[in-house]
Amino acid sequence: MNIEERKPIWTALSEFYRDTELQDADFRYMARKILESPYSFEEVRVIDKYEVFPVLRSNLMDVAGVWAGFKEEWLVNKIRQSLSKRSAVKIIEIETSYRALKWMNRDYWGKLEKVYNEIKSNTL
C-alpha cells in the first residue's frame, strides 16, 4: 500500500465523518481528489469501508463529534494503527458494523458519485 497515494483519499473521505452537513463544495473537493488519485470510484468505496470507516465511525455516533475536520497526521496514524491490528475477526466486525451504519452515509455516496461523474465527463 502506498501511503502517500492514500493520504489524499483518506483525508477527503474523512469529510463523511464530520459532525456537519456537507455542502456542494465538499462533494466537488472529494470528487476531484478521487479523480486525481490512481483509484477508481469503486476502489475508493472499499478504501472507505476498510480503512477510513473503522477509524472514524465513532464520530458519526458522538453527540458532540468533530465538526471542523480531522488533522491529516492524526488520521494517517490512526488508520495505519488500525491496519496493523487487522485480523479476520476485525474484518468481520468491520463488515457487521458497516452494514449497520452505512445508512448514515448512503445519501452522501450518491451525491458524491453524481458529482464525480459530472466532473469526470466534463474533463474527457
JSON list of C-alpha atoms in Angstrom, two decimals:
[
{"chain": "A", "resi": 1, "resn": "MET", "atom": "CA", "xyz": [0.00, 0.00, 0.00]},
{"chain": "A", "resi": 2, "resn": "ASN", "atom": "CA", "xyz": [1.33, 3.40, -0.97]},
{"chain": "A", "resi": 3, "resn": "ILE", "atom": "CA", "xyz": [0.55, 5.68, 1.98]},
{"chain": "A", "resi": 4, "resn": "GLU", "atom": "CA", "xyz": [1.33, 8.85, 0.00]},
{"chain": "A", "resi": 5, "resn": "GLU", "atom": "CA", "xyz": [-1.28, 7.88, -2.62]},
{"chain": "A", "resi": 6, "resn": "ARG", "atom": "CA", "xyz": [-3.79, 7.01, 0.08]},
{"chain": "A", "resi": 7, "resn": "LYS", "atom": "CA", "xyz": [-3.43, 10.17, 2.21]},
{"chain": "A", "resi": 8, "resn": "PRO", "atom": "CA", "xyz": [-5.46, 12.49, -0.05]},
{"chain": "A", "resi": 9, "resn": "ILE", "atom": "CA", "xyz": [-8.20, 9.86, -0.31]},
{"chain": "A", "resi": 10, "resn": "TRP", "atom": "CA", "xyz": [-8.28, 9.25, 3.44]},
{"chain": "A", "resi": 11, "resn": "THR", "atom": "CA", "xyz": [-8.44, 12.98, 4.09]},
{"chain": "A", "resi": 12, "resn": "ALA", "atom": "CA", "xyz": [-11.17, 13.54, 1.51]},
{"chain": "A", "resi": 13, "resn": "LEU", "atom": "CA", "xyz": [-13.26, 10.63, 2.78]},
{"chain": "A", "resi": 14, "resn": "SER", "atom": "CA", "xyz": [-12.93, 11.87, 6.35]},
{"chain": "A", "resi": 15, "resn": "GLU", "atom": "CA", "xyz": [-15.39, 14.61, 5.31]},
{"chain": "A", "resi": 16, "resn": "PHE", "atom": "CA", "xyz": [-18.15, 11.98, 5.50]},
{"chain": "A", "resi": 17, "resn": "TYR", "atom": "CA", "xyz": [-17.48, 11.55, 9.21]},
{"chain": "A", "resi": 18, "resn": "ARG", "atom": "CA", "xyz": [-17.56, 15.18, 10.37]},
{"chain": "A", "resi": 19, "resn": "ASP", "atom": "CA", "xyz": [-20.45, 16.25, 12.56]},
{"chain": "A", "resi": 20, "resn": "THR", "atom": "CA", "xyz": [-21.75, 18.70, 9.96]},
{"chain": "A", "resi": 21, "resn": "GLU", "atom": "CA", "xyz": [-23.86, 18.77, 6.81]},
{"chain": "A", "resi": 22, "resn": "LEU", "atom": "CA", "xyz": [-21.73, 18.52, 3.69]},
{"chain": "A", "resi": 23, "resn": "GLN", "atom": "CA", "xyz": [-22.11, 21.20, 1.02]},
{"chain": "A", "resi": 24, "resn": "ASP", "atom": "CA", "xyz": [-21.72, 21.06, -2.76]},
{"chain": "A", "resi": 25, "resn": "ALA", "atom": "CA", "xyz": [-18.15, 22.39, -2.45]},
{"chain": "A", "resi": 26, "resn": "ASP", "atom": "CA", "xyz": [-17.30, 19.45, -0.16]},
{"chain": "A", "resi": 27, "resn": "PHE", "atom": "CA", "xyz": [-18.51, 16.95, -2.75]},
{"chain": "A", "resi": 28, "resn": "ARG", "atom": "CA", "xyz": [-16.57, 18.71, -5.52]},
{"chain": "A", "resi": 29, "resn": "TYR", "atom": "CA", "xyz": [-13.42, 18.64, -3.38]},
{"chain": "A", "resi": 30, "resn": "MET", "atom": "CA", "xyz": [-13.86, 14.93, -2.67]},
{"chain": "A", "resi": 31, "resn": "ALA", "atom": "CA", "xyz": [-14.62, 14.09, -6.31]},
{"chain": "A", "resi": 32, "resn": "ARG", "atom": "CA", "xyz": [-11.52, 15.97, -7.52]},
{"chain": "A", "resi": 33, "resn": "LYS", "atom": "CA", "xyz": [-9.33, 14.11, -5.01]},
{"chain": "A", "resi": 34, "resn": "ILE", "atom": "CA", "xyz": [-10.69, 10.79, -6.28]},
{"chain": "A", "resi": 35, "resn": "LEU", "atom": "CA", "xyz": [-10.15, 11.81, -9.90]},
{"chain": "A", "resi": 36, "resn": "GLU", "atom": "CA", "xyz": [-6.58, 12.91, -9.13]},
{"chain": "A", "resi": 37, "resn": "SER", "atom": "CA", "xyz": [-5.86, 9.57, -7.48]},
{"chain": "A", "resi": 38, "resn": "PRO", "atom": "CA", "xyz": [-4.90, 6.26, -9.11]},
{"chain": "A", "resi": 39, "resn": "TYR", "atom": "CA", "xyz": [-8.09, 4.69, -7.72]},
{"chain": "A", "resi": 40, "resn": "SER", "atom": "CA", "xyz": [-11.47, 4.07, -9.32]},
{"chain": "A", "resi": 41, "resn": "PHE", "atom": "CA", "xyz": [-14.65, 5.20, -7.60]},
{"chain": "A", "resi": 42, "resn": "GLU", "atom": "CA", "xyz": [-15.36, 1.62, -6.51]},
{"chain": "A", "resi": 43, "resn": "GLU", "atom": "CA", "xyz": [-11.84, 1.21, -5.12]},
{"chain": "A", "resi": 44, "resn": "VAL", "atom": "CA", "xyz": [-12.37, 4.37, -3.09]},
{"chain": "A", "resi": 45, "resn": "ARG", "atom": "CA", "xyz": [-15.58, 2.93, -1.66]},
{"chain": "A", "resi": 46, "resn": "VAL", "atom": "CA", "xyz": [-13.58, -0.10, -0.49]},
{"chain": "A", "resi": 47, "resn": "ILE", "atom": "CA", "xyz": [-10.88, 2.17, 0.97]},
{"chain": "A", "resi": 48, "resn": "ASP", "atom": "CA", "xyz": [-13.60, 3.97, 2.91]},
{"chain": "A", "resi": 49, "resn": "LYS", "atom": "CA", "xyz": [-15.13, 0.76, 4.21]},
{"chain": "A", "resi": 50, "resn": "TYR", "atom": "CA", "xyz": [-11.95, -0.96, 5.36]},
{"chain": "A", "resi": 51, "resn": "GLU", "atom": "CA", "xyz": [-9.59, 1.91, 6.12]},
{"chain": "A", "resi": 52, "resn": "VAL", "atom": "CA", "xyz": [-11.44, 5.14, 6.99]},
{"chain": "A", "resi": 53, "resn": "PHE", "atom": "CA", "xyz": [-14.73, 3.87, 8.42]},
{"chain": "A", "resi": 54, "resn": "PRO", "atom": "CA", "xyz": [-13.14, 1.68, 11.13]},
{"chain": "A", "resi": 55, "resn": "VAL", "atom": "CA", "xyz": [-11.25, 4.71, 12.49]},
{"chain": "A", "resi": 56, "resn": "LEU", "atom": "CA", "xyz": [-13.89, 7.43, 12.19]},
{"chain": "A", "resi": 57, "resn": "ARG", "atom": "CA", "xyz": [-17.24, 5.65, 12.58]},
{"chain": "A", "resi": 58, "resn": "SER", "atom": "CA", "xyz": [-17.44, 6.58, 16.26]},
{"chain": "A", "resi": 59, "resn": "ASN", "atom": "CA", "xyz": [-17.63, 10.26, 15.28]},
{"chain": "A", "resi": 60, "resn": "LEU", "atom": "CA", "xyz": [-20.92, 9.51, 13.50]},
{"chain": "A", "resi": 61, "resn": "MET", "atom": "CA", "xyz": [-22.40, 8.37, 16.79]},
{"chain": "A", "resi": 62, "resn": "ASP", "atom": "CA", "xyz": [-20.93, 11.09, 19.01]},
{"chain": "A", "resi": 63, "resn": "VAL", "atom": "CA", "xyz": [-23.40, 13.77, 20.13]},
{"chain": "A", "resi": 64, "resn": "ALA", "atom": "CA", "xyz": [-20.62, 16.37, 20.04]},
{"chain": "A", "resi": 65, "resn": "GLY", "atom": "CA", "xyz": [-18.42, 14.88, 17.34]},
{"chain": "A", "resi": 66, "resn": "VAL", "atom": "CA", "xyz": [-15.60, 16.51, 15.42]},
{"chain": "A", "resi": 67, "resn": "TRP", "atom": "CA", "xyz": [-17.07, 19.07, 13.02]},
{"chain": "A", "resi": 68, "resn": "ALA", "atom": "CA", "xyz": [-14.06, 21.14, 11.92]},
{"chain": "A", "resi": 69, "resn": "GLY", "atom": "CA", "xyz": [-12.21, 18.25, 10.28]},
{"chain": "A", "resi": 70, "resn": "PHE", "atom": "CA", "xyz": [-9.54, 15.73, 11.17]},
{"chain": "A", "resi": 71, "resn": "LYS", "atom": "CA", "xyz": [-5.84, 16.58, 11.13]},
{"chain": "A", "resi": 72, "resn": "GLU", "atom": "CA", "xyz": [-4.11, 14.59, 8.40]},
{"chain": "A", "resi": 73, "resn": "GLU", "atom": "CA", "xyz": [-1.23, 13.40, 10.59]},
{"chain": "A", "resi": 74, "resn": "TRP", "atom": "CA", "xyz": [-3.63, 12.12, 13.26]},
{"chain": "A", "resi": 75, "resn": "LEU", "atom": "CA", "xyz": [-5.84, 10.44, 10.65]},
{"chain": "A", "resi": 76, "resn": "VAL", "atom": "CA", "xyz": [-2.93, 8.73, 8.89]},
{"chain": "A", "resi": 77, "resn": "ASN", "atom": "CA", "xyz": [-1.51, 7.46, 12.18]},
{"chain": "A", "resi": 78, "resn": "LYS", "atom": "CA", "xyz": [-4.88, 6.12, 13.32]},
{"chain": "A", "resi": 79, "resn": "ILE", "atom": "CA", "xyz": [-5.53, 4.35, 10.01]},
{"chain": "A", "resi": 80, "resn": "ARG", "atom": "CA", "xyz": [-2.05, 2.84, 9.97]},
{"chain": "A", "resi": 81, "resn": "GLN", "atom": "CA", "xyz": [-2.54, 1.61, 13.55]},
{"chain": "A", "resi": 82, "resn": "SER", "atom": "CA", "xyz": [-5.91, 0.15, 12.64]},
{"chain": "A", "resi": 83, "resn": "LEU", "atom": "CA", "xyz": [-4.48, -1.64, 9.61]},
{"chain": "A", "resi": 84, "resn": "SER", "atom": "CA", "xyz": [-1.60, -3.06, 11.64]},
{"chain": "A", "resi": 85, "resn": "LYS", "atom": "CA", "xyz": [-4.10, -4.66, 14.04]},
{"chain": "A", "resi": 86, "resn": "ARG", "atom": "CA", "xyz": [-6.22, -6.17, 11.27]},
{"chain": "A", "resi": 87, "resn": "SER", "atom": "CA", "xyz": [-7.35, -9.77, 11.73]},
{"chain": "A", "resi": 88, "resn": "ALA", "atom": "CA", "xyz": [-10.09, -11.98, 10.38]},
{"chain": "A", "resi": 89, "resn": "VAL", "atom": "CA", "xyz": [-12.21, -11.21, 13.45]},
{"chain": "A", "resi": 90, "resn": "LYS", "atom": "CA", "xyz": [-11.66, -7.47, 12.99]},
{"chain": "A", "resi": 91, "resn": "ILE", "atom": "CA", "xyz": [-12.72, -7.70, 9.33]},
{"chain": "A", "resi": 92, "resn": "ILE", "atom": "CA", "xyz": [-15.95, -9.47, 10.34]},
{"chain": "A", "resi": 93, "resn": "GLU", "atom": "CA", "xyz": [-16.57, -6.76, 12.93]},
{"chain": "A", "resi": 94, "resn": "ILE", "atom": "CA", "xyz": [-16.00, -4.05, 10.30]},
{"chain": "A", "resi": 95, "resn": "GLU", "atom": "CA", "xyz": [-18.38, -5.78, 7.87]},
{"chain": "A", "resi": 96, "resn": "THR", "atom": "CA", "xyz": [-21.09, -6.05, 10.51]},
{"chain": "A", "resi": 97, "resn": "SER", "atom": "CA", "xyz": [-20.67, -2.51, 11.74]},
{"chain": "A", "resi": 98, "resn": "TYR", "atom": "CA", "xyz": [-20.55, -1.09, 8.21]},
{"chain": "A", "resi": 99, "resn": "ARG", "atom": "CA", "xyz": [-23.79, -2.85, 7.29]},
{"chain": "A", "resi": 100, "resn": "ALA", "atom": "CA", "xyz": [-25.45, -1.47, 10.40]},
{"chain": "A", "resi": 101, "resn": "LEU", "atom": "CA", "xyz": [-24.25, 2.12, 9.90]},
{"chain": "A", "resi": 102, "resn": "LYS", "atom": "CA", "xyz": [-23.96, 2.55, 6.13]},
{"chain": "A", "resi": 103, "resn": "TRP", "atom": "CA", "xyz": [-27.35, 4.25, 6.03]},
{"chain": "A", "resi": 104, "resn": "MET", "atom": "CA", "xyz": [-25.67, 7.25, 7.67]},
{"chain": "A", "resi": 105, "resn": "ASN", "atom": "CA", "xyz": [-23.60, 7.98, 4.55]},
{"chain": "A", "resi": 106, "resn": "ARG", "atom": "CA", "xyz": [-25.74, 6.42, 1.81]},
{"chain": "A", "resi": 107, "resn": "ASP", "atom": "CA", "xyz": [-27.08, 9.77, 0.56]},
{"chain": "A", "resi": 108, "resn": "TYR", "atom": "CA", "xyz": [-23.58, 11.25, 0.65]},
{"chain": "A", "resi": 109, "resn": "TRP", "atom": "CA", "xyz": [-22.22, 8.43, -1.53]},
{"chain": "A", "resi": 110, "resn": "GLY", "atom": "CA", "xyz": [-25.00, 9.06, -4.02]},
{"chain": "A", "resi": 111, "resn": "LYS", "atom": "CA", "xyz": [-24.25, 12.79, -4.17]},
{"chain": "A", "resi": 112, "resn": "LEU", "atom": "CA", "xyz": [-20.51, 12.17, -4.40]},
{"chain": "A", "resi": 113, "resn": "GLU", "atom": "CA", "xyz": [-20.92, 9.70, -7.27]},
{"chain": "A", "resi": 114, "resn": "LYS", "atom": "CA", "xyz": [-23.12, 12.16, -9.17]},
{"chain": "A", "resi": 115, "resn": "VAL", "atom": "CA", "xyz": [-20.57, 15.00, -8.78]},
{"chain": "A", "resi": 116, "resn": "TYR", "atom": "CA", "xyz": [-17.70, 12.61, -9.58]},
{"chain": "A", "resi": 117, "resn": "ASN", "atom": "CA", "xyz": [-19.39, 11.52, -12.82]},
{"chain": "A", "resi": 118, "resn": "GLU", "atom": "CA", "xyz": [-20.20, 15.12, -13.79]},
{"chain": "A", "resi": 119, "resn": "ILE", "atom": "CA", "xyz": [-16.63, 16.28, -13.29]},
{"chain": "A", "resi": 120, "resn": "LYS", "atom": "CA", "xyz": [-15.24, 13.20, -14.99]},
{"chain": "A", "resi": 121, "resn": "SER", "atom": "CA", "xyz": [-17.46, 13.64, -18.06]},
{"chain": "A", "resi": 122, "resn": "ASN", "atom": "CA", "xyz": [-16.55, 17.35, -18.31]},
{"chain": "A", "resi": 123, "resn": "THR", "atom": "CA", "xyz": [-12.81, 16.63, -18.26]},
{"chain": "A", "resi": 124, "resn": "LEU", "atom": "CA", "xyz": [-12.84, 13.99, -21.02]}
]
